[in-house]
PDB file of C-alpha atoms in Angstrom:
ATOM      1  CA  MET C   1      21.351  35.542 -14.136  1.00 50.00           C
ATOM      2  CA  ALA C   2      22.158  32.165 -15.728  1.00 56.00           C
ATOM      3  CA  LYS C   3      18.511  31.753 -16.784  1.00 61.00           C
ATOM      4  CA  LYS C   4      18.604  35.163 -18.504  1.00 59.00           C
ATOM      5  CA  VAL C   5      21.686  34.278 -20.534  1.00 57.00           C
ATOM      6  CA  GLN C   6      20.297  30.843 -21.308  1.00 82.00           C
ATOM      7  CA  LEU C   7      16.935  32.302 -22.416  1.00 84.00           C
ATOM      8  CA  SER C   8      18.576  34.893 -24.633  1.00 85.00           C
ATOM      9  CA  GLU C   9      20.864  32.298 -26.237  1.00 89.00           C
ATOM     10  CA  LEU C  10      17.964  29.908 -26.733  1.00 90.00           C
ATOM     11  CA  ILE C  11      15.892  32.572 -28.485  1.00 90.00           C
ATOM     12  CA  ASP C  12      18.882  33.337 -30.723  1.00 92.00           C
ATOM     13  CA  LYS C  13      19.168  29.635 -31.646  1.00 94.00           C
ATOM     14  CA  GLU C  14      15.427  29.499 -32.376  1.00 93.00           C
ATOM     15  CA  ILE C  15      15.718  32.519 -34.665  1.00 93.00           C
ATOM     16  CA  GLU C  16      18.670  30.940 -36.500  1.00 95.00           C
ATOM     17  CA  THR C  17      16.729  27.689 -36.912  1.00 94.00           C
ATOM     18  CA  LEU C  18      13.706  29.564 -38.245  1.00 93.00           C
ATOM     19  CA  ASP C  19      15.896  31.442 -40.735  1.00 94.00           C
ATOM     20  CA  VAL C  20      17.129  28.122 -42.151  1.00 94.00           C
ATOM     21  CA  LEU C  21      13.584  26.743 -42.081  1.00 93.00           C
ATOM     22  CA  LEU C  22      12.231  29.747 -43.988  1.00 93.00           C
ATOM     23  CA  ASP C  23      14.964  29.318 -46.595  1.00 94.00           C
ATOM     24  CA  ARG C  24      14.004  25.662 -46.990  1.00 94.00           C
ATOM     25  CA  GLN C  25      10.320  26.585 -47.299  1.00 93.00           C
ATOM     26  CA  SER C  26      11.175  28.930 -50.151  1.00 92.00           C
ATOM     27  CA  ARG C  27      13.164  26.160 -51.801  1.00 93.00           C
ATOM     28  CA  VAL C  28      10.195  23.792 -51.429  1.00 92.00           C
ATOM     29  CA  HIS C  29       7.948  26.312 -53.158  1.00 90.00           C
ATOM     30  CA  ILE C  30      10.430  26.633 -56.030  1.00 91.00           C
ATOM     31  CA  ALA C  31      10.850  22.836 -56.255  1.00 91.00           C
ATOM     32  CA  VAL C  32       7.075  22.352 -56.467  1.00 88.00           C
ATOM     33  CA  LYS C  33       6.723  24.989 -59.188  1.00 88.00           C
ATOM     34  CA  THR C  34       9.622  23.566 -61.210  1.00 90.00           C
ATOM     35  CA  ARG C  35       8.597  19.974 -60.463  1.00 87.00           C
ATOM     36  CA  ASN C  36      12.023  19.100 -59.095  1.00 89.00           C
ATOM     37  CA  TRP C  37      10.933  16.152 -56.981  1.00 89.00           C
ATOM     38  CA  ILE C  38      14.400  15.104 -55.820  1.00 92.00           C
ATOM     39  CA  ASP C  39      15.170  18.530 -54.331  1.00 90.00           C
ATOM     40  CA  LEU C  40      11.656  18.629 -52.914  1.00 90.00           C
ATOM     41  CA  GLU C  41      12.179  15.391 -50.993  1.00 93.00           C
ATOM     42  CA  GLU C  42      15.528  16.598 -49.626  1.00 94.00           C
ATOM     43  CA  ASP C  43      14.074  19.931 -48.550  1.00 93.00           C
ATOM     44  CA  LEU C  44      11.049  18.314 -46.915  1.00 92.00           C
ATOM     45  CA  GLU C  45      13.299  15.981 -44.949  1.00 94.00           C
ATOM     46  CA  GLU C  46      15.428  18.928 -43.812  1.00 94.00           C
ATOM     47  CA  ILE C  47      12.283  20.847 -42.816  1.00 93.00           C
ATOM     48  CA  ARG C  48      11.146  17.846 -40.773  1.00 94.00           C
ATOM     49  CA  LYS C  49      14.475  17.761 -38.919  1.00 95.00           C
ATOM     50  CA  LEU C  50      14.459  21.528 -38.347  1.00 94.00           C
ATOM     51  CA  SER C  51      10.878  21.386 -37.072  1.00 93.00           C
ATOM     52  CA  LEU C  52      11.779  18.725 -34.532  1.00 94.00           C
ATOM     53  CA  GLU C  53      14.814  20.740 -33.448  1.00 94.00           C
ATOM     54  CA  PHE C  54      12.708  23.895 -33.115  1.00 93.00           C
ATOM     55  CA  SER C  55      10.023  22.069 -31.127  1.00 92.00           C
ATOM     56  CA  ALA C  56      12.650  20.786 -28.694  1.00 92.00           C
ATOM     57  CA  MET C  57      13.979  24.328 -28.225  1.00 91.00           C
ATOM     58  CA  GLU C  58      10.459  25.644 -27.648  1.00 89.00           C
ATOM     59  CA  GLU C  59       9.840  23.039 -24.953  1.00 89.00           C
ATOM     60  CA  THR C  60      13.137  23.979 -23.312  1.00 89.00           C
ATOM     61  CA  ARG C  61      12.234  27.670 -23.421  1.00 85.00           C
ATOM     62  CA  GLU C  62       8.825  26.992 -21.900  1.00 83.00           C
ATOM     63  CA  GLY C  63      10.504  24.853 -19.245  1.00 82.00           C
ATOM     64  CA  LEU C  64      12.586  27.803 -18.084  1.00 78.00           C
ATOM     65  CA  GLY C  65       9.453  29.185 -16.478  1.00 70.00           C
ATOM     66  CA  LYS C  66       7.983  32.626 -16.305  1.00 70.00           C
ATOM     67  CA  THR C  67      10.840  34.934 -15.485  1.00 72.00           C
ATOM     68  CA  GLU C  68      11.228  38.657 -15.906  1.00 78.00           C
ATOM     69  CA  ILE C  69      11.913  39.363 -19.567  1.00 80.00           C
ATOM     70  CA  SER C  70      14.241  42.174 -20.545  1.00 83.00           C
ATOM     71  CA  ALA C  71      13.575  44.633 -23.367  1.00 87.00           C
ATOM     72  CA  GLU C  72      16.207  42.912 -25.498  1.00 87.00           C
ATOM     73  CA  GLU C  73      14.539  39.534 -24.996  1.00 86.00           C
ATOM     74  CA  LYS C  74      11.142  41.040 -25.808  1.00 88.00           C
ATOM     75  CA  SER C  75      12.501  42.353 -29.110  1.00 91.00           C
ATOM     76  CA  LYS C  76      14.016  38.938 -29.855  1.00 90.00           C
ATOM     77  CA  LEU C  77      10.705  37.245 -29.060  1.00 89.00           C
ATOM     78  CA  LEU C  78       8.937  39.701 -31.356  1.00 93.00           C
ATOM     79  CA  ALA C  79      11.389  38.814 -34.153  1.00 93.00           C
ATOM     80  CA  LEU C  80      10.788  35.135 -33.432  1.00 92.00           C
ATOM     81  CA  HIS C  81       7.018  35.551 -33.643  1.00 93.00           C
ATOM     82  CA  SER C  82       7.273  37.532 -36.885  1.00 94.00           C
ATOM     83  CA  LYS C  83       9.363  34.745 -38.430  1.00 93.00           C
ATOM     84  CA  LEU C  84       6.794  32.183 -37.290  1.00 92.00           C
ATOM     85  CA  LEU C  85       4.072  34.265 -38.921  1.00 94.00           C
ATOM     86  CA  LYS C  86       6.104  34.496 -42.119  1.00 93.00           C
ATOM     87  CA  SER C  87       6.493  30.702 -42.071  1.00 92.00           C
ATOM     88  CA  LYS C  88       2.744  30.266 -41.643  1.00 93.00           C
ATOM     89  CA  ILE C  89       2.033  32.604 -44.549  1.00 93.00           C
ATOM     90  CA  GLU C  90       4.569  30.773 -46.722  1.00 90.00           C
ATOM     91  CA  ASN C  91       2.793  27.481 -45.943  1.00 90.00           C
ATOM     92  CA  GLN C  92      -0.601  28.964 -46.788  1.00 93.00           C
ATOM     93  CA  ILE C  93       0.701  30.265 -50.121  1.00 91.00           C
ATOM     94  CA  LEU C  94       2.130  26.865 -51.032  1.00 89.00           C
ATOM     95  CA  ASN C  95      -1.075  25.082 -49.977  1.00 90.00           C
ATOM     96  CA  LYS C  96      -3.153  27.470 -52.090  1.00 92.00           C
ATOM     97  CA  TYR C  97      -0.888  26.885 -55.107  1.00 90.00           C
ATOM     98  CA  ILE C  98      -1.159  23.102 -54.706  1.00 88.00           C
ATOM     99  CA  GLU C  99      -4.934  23.282 -54.234  1.00 90.00           C
ATOM    100  CA  THR C 100      -5.360  25.467 -57.321  1.00 91.00           C
ATOM    101  CA  SER C 101      -3.170  23.155 -59.417  1.00 87.00           C
ATOM    102  CA  ARG C 102      -5.015  20.084 -58.170  1.00 86.00           C
ATOM    103  CA  ASN C 103      -8.419  21.612 -58.947  1.00 87.00           C
ATOM    104  CA  PHE C 104      -7.191  22.591 -62.421  1.00 88.00           C
ATOM    105  CA  VAL C 105      -6.003  19.050 -63.167  1.00 83.00           C
ATOM    106  CA  GLN C 106      -9.198  17.596 -61.669  1.00 80.00           C
ATOM    107  CA  GLY C 107     -11.262  19.841 -63.947  1.00 81.00           C
ATOM    108  CA  ILE C 108      -9.340  18.727 -67.013  1.00 79.00           C
ATOM    109  CA  LEU C 109      -9.679  15.067 -66.063  1.00 73.00           C
ATOM    110  CA  ASP C 110     -13.388  15.446 -65.356  1.00 72.00           C
ATOM    111  CA  ASN C 111     -13.882  16.811 -68.876  1.00 73.00           C
ATOM    112  CA  ALA C 112     -11.344  14.723 -70.791  1.00 71.00           C
ATOM    113  CA  VAL C 113     -11.488  11.296 -69.168  1.00 65.00           C
ATOM    114  CA  PRO C 114     -14.849   9.549 -69.270  1.00 61.00           C
ATOM    115  CA  GLN C 115     -16.191   8.026 -66.097  1.00 59.00           C
ATOM    116  CA  ARG C 116     -15.366   4.323 -66.144  1.00 57.00           C
ATOM    117  CA  ARG C 117     -17.254   3.412 -63.010  1.00 58.00           C
ATOM    118  CA  ASN C 118     -20.602   4.199 -61.525  1.00 63.00           C
ATOM    119  CA  VAL C 119     -21.154   7.451 -59.680  1.00 69.00           C
ATOM    120  CA  LEU C 120     -20.336   7.300 -55.975  1.00 72.00           C
ATOM    121  CA  TYR C 121     -22.605   8.915 -53.412  1.00 76.00           C
ATOM    122  CA  SER C 122     -21.833   9.987 -49.854  1.00 80.00           C
ATOM    123  CA  ARG C 123     -24.043   8.924 -46.977  1.00 82.00           C
ATOM    124  CA  ASN C 124     -25.724  12.342 -47.269  1.00 85.00           C
ATOM    125  CA  GLY C 125     -26.692  11.634 -50.875  1.00 81.00           C
ATOM    126  CA  LYS C 126     -24.181  13.962 -52.513  1.00 82.00           C
ATOM    127  CA  ILE C 127     -22.048  12.896 -55.453  1.00 77.00           C
ATOM    128  CA  ILE C 128     -18.444  12.224 -54.431  1.00 76.00           C
ATOM    129  CA  LYS C 129     -15.795  13.330 -56.895  1.00 71.00           C
ATOM    130  CA  ARG C 130     -13.165  10.721 -57.392  1.00 65.00           C
ATOM    131  CA  GLU C 131      -9.463  11.447 -57.098  1.00 65.00           C
ATOM    132  CA  PRO C 132      -7.636  11.982 -60.376  1.00 59.00           C
ATOM    133  CA  GLU C 133      -6.628   8.755 -62.053  1.00 61.00           C
ATOM    134  CA  SER C 134      -3.325   8.223 -63.789  1.00 63.00           C
ATOM    135  CA  VAL C 135      -3.439   9.222 -67.437  1.00 60.00           C
ATOM    136  CA  VAL C 136      -0.749   8.495 -70.008  1.00 63.00           C
ATOM    137  CA  LEU C 137      -0.524  10.868 -72.941  1.00 64.00           C
ATOM    138  CA  ASN C 138       1.114   9.813 -76.171  1.00 66.00           C
ATOM    139  CA  ARG C 139       3.497  12.639 -77.131  1.00 66.00           C
ATOM    140  CA  ILE C 140       5.889  12.763 -80.045  1.00 65.00           C
ATOM    141  CA  PHE C 141       8.836  15.135 -79.813  1.00 57.00           C
TER     142      PHE C 141
END
């Protein structure tokens, strides 16, 4: 019976950790959109810590072995998996936003900044696009 209680409590802790992690992921998305780099760094560090904590709990849960799972534990595991899926979707949305922004900036730089160096080719003979270079704009307020 001790394993049952321990498993149930462990799943509850995992769910709590994922709730905090999901909140931090939302804050990261907002920080990226608002370009608040200080908050972004803090949130990313907290996400790293939460991820390590969650991984340790997962290993502990897997170490408990294959025991009979009650209906309550099944519902908790379902909630846990749905939160993991939500986290994955949140990551995909943020990655898509960053990719779209990067491609937009790359397109502007390709058109606005002349090539200063020769064209680079891959070993397959295709042209390699260079990473965006730093550009300083002279703005008067």
